Short mmCIF file of C-alpha atoms in Angstrom, two decimals:
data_model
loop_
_atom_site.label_atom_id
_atom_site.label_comp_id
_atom_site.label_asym_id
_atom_site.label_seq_id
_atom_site.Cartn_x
_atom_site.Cartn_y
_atom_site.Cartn_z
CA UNK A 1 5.65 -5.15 12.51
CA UNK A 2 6.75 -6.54 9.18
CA UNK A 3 9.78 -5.32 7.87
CA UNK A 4 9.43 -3.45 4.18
CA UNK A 5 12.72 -2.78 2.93
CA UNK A 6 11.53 -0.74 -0.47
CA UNK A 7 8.19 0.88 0.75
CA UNK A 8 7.08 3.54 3.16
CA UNK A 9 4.18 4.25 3.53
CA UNK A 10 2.49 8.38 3.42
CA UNK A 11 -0.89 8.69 5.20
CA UNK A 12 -3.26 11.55 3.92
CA UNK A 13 -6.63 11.98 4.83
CA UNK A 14 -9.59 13.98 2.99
CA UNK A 15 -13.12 15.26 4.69
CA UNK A 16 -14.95 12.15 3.92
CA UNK A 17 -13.05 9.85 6.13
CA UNK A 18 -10.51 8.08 3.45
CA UNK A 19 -7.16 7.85 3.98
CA UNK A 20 -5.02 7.64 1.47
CA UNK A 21 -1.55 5.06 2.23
CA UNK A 22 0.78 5.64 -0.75
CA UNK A 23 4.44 4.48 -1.26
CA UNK A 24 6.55 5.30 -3.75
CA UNK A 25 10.08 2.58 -4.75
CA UNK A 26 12.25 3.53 -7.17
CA UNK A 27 15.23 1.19 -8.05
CA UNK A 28 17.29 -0.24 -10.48
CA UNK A 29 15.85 -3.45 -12.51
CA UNK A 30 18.24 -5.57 -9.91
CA UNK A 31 15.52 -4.37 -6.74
CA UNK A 32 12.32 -4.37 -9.39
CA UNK A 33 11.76 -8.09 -8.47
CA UNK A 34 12.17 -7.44 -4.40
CA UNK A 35 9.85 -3.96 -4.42
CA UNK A 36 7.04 -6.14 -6.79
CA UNK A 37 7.53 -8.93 -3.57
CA UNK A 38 6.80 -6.64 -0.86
CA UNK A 39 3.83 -5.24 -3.04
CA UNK A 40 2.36 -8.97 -2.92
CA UNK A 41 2.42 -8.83 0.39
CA UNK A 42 1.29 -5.90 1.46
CA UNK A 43 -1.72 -6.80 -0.74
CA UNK A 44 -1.80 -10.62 0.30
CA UNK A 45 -2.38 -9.38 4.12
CA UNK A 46 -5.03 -6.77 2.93
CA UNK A 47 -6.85 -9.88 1.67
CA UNK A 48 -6.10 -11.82 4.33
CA UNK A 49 -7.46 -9.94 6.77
CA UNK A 50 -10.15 -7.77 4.55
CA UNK A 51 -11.36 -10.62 2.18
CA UNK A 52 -14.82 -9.07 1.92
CA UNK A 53 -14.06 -5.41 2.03
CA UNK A 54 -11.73 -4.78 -1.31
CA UNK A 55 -13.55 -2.64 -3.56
CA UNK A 56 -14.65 1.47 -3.92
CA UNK A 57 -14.70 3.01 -0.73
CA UNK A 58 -18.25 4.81 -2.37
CA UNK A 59 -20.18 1.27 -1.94
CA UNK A 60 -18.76 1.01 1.58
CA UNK A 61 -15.34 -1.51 1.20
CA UNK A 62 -12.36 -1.12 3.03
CA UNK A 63 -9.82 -0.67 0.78
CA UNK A 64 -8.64 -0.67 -3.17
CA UNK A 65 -5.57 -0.32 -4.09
CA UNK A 66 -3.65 1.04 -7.50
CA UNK A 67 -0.97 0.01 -8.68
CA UNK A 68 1.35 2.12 -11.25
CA UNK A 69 4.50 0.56 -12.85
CA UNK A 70 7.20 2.55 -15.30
CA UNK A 71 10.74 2.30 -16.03
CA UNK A 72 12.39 5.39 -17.72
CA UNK A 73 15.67 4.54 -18.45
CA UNK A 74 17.39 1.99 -15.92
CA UNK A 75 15.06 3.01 -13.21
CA UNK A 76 11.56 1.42 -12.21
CA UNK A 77 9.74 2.84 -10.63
CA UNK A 78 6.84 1.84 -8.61
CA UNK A 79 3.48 3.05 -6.68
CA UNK A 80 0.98 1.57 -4.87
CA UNK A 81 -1.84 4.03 -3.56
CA UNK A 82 -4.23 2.28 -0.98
CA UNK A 83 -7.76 3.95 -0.69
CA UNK A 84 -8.91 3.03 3.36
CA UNK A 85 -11.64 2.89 5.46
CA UNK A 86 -10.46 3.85 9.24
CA UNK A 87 -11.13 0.41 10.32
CA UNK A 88 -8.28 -0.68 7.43
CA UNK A 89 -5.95 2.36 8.72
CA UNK A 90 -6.03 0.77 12.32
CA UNK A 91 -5.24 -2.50 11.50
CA UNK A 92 -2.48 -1.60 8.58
CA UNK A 93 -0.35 0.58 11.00
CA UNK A 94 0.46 -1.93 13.38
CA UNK A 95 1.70 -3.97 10.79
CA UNK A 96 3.53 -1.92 8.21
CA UNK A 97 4.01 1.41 9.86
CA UNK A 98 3.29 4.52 8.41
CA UNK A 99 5.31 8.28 8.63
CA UNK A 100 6.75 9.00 12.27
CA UNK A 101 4.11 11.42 13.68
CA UNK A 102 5.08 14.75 14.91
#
């Protein structure tokens, strides 16, 4: 598994069979530069490994992701959402982790 220091990933699903992954950093401008690095490569392994399936989940892709950046004040904060295909989900756990299950 590849250690992210800044990001944890949330799993939700909805009835069509997308999961959502979403993390959520928010640190002072010191971190900003180490949570944008661990974006890259969470992102650089989806394309890695998915290189033809990035795109709306509605034309049949494996993943998209969006990305949301804002600093209020001396915090920045940042999200990345990851729209997935099951097939993505299986492959992304092993690697990054997601929520301890219950």
């Amino acid at each position: 598994m590849l250690a992210l220091r800044y990001l944890s990933f949330d799993l939700s699903d909805n009835d069509e069979g997308v999961t959502t992954l979403e993390a959520l950093a928010s640190t002072s401008a010191a971190q900003h530069a180490a949570v944008l690095a661990e974006v890259q490569q969470v992102l650089d392994w989806a394309r890695q490994h998915f290189p033809h399936g990035h795109g709306p989940l509605d034309d049949g892709m494996d993943w998209d992701e969006d990305l949301q950046v804002s600093v209020e004040g001396p915090w920045h904060s940042v999200t990345l959402t990851l729209a997935a295909s099951a097939r993505f989900v299986e492959a992304f756990l092993p690697v990054f982790g997601g929520p301890p299950e219950d």
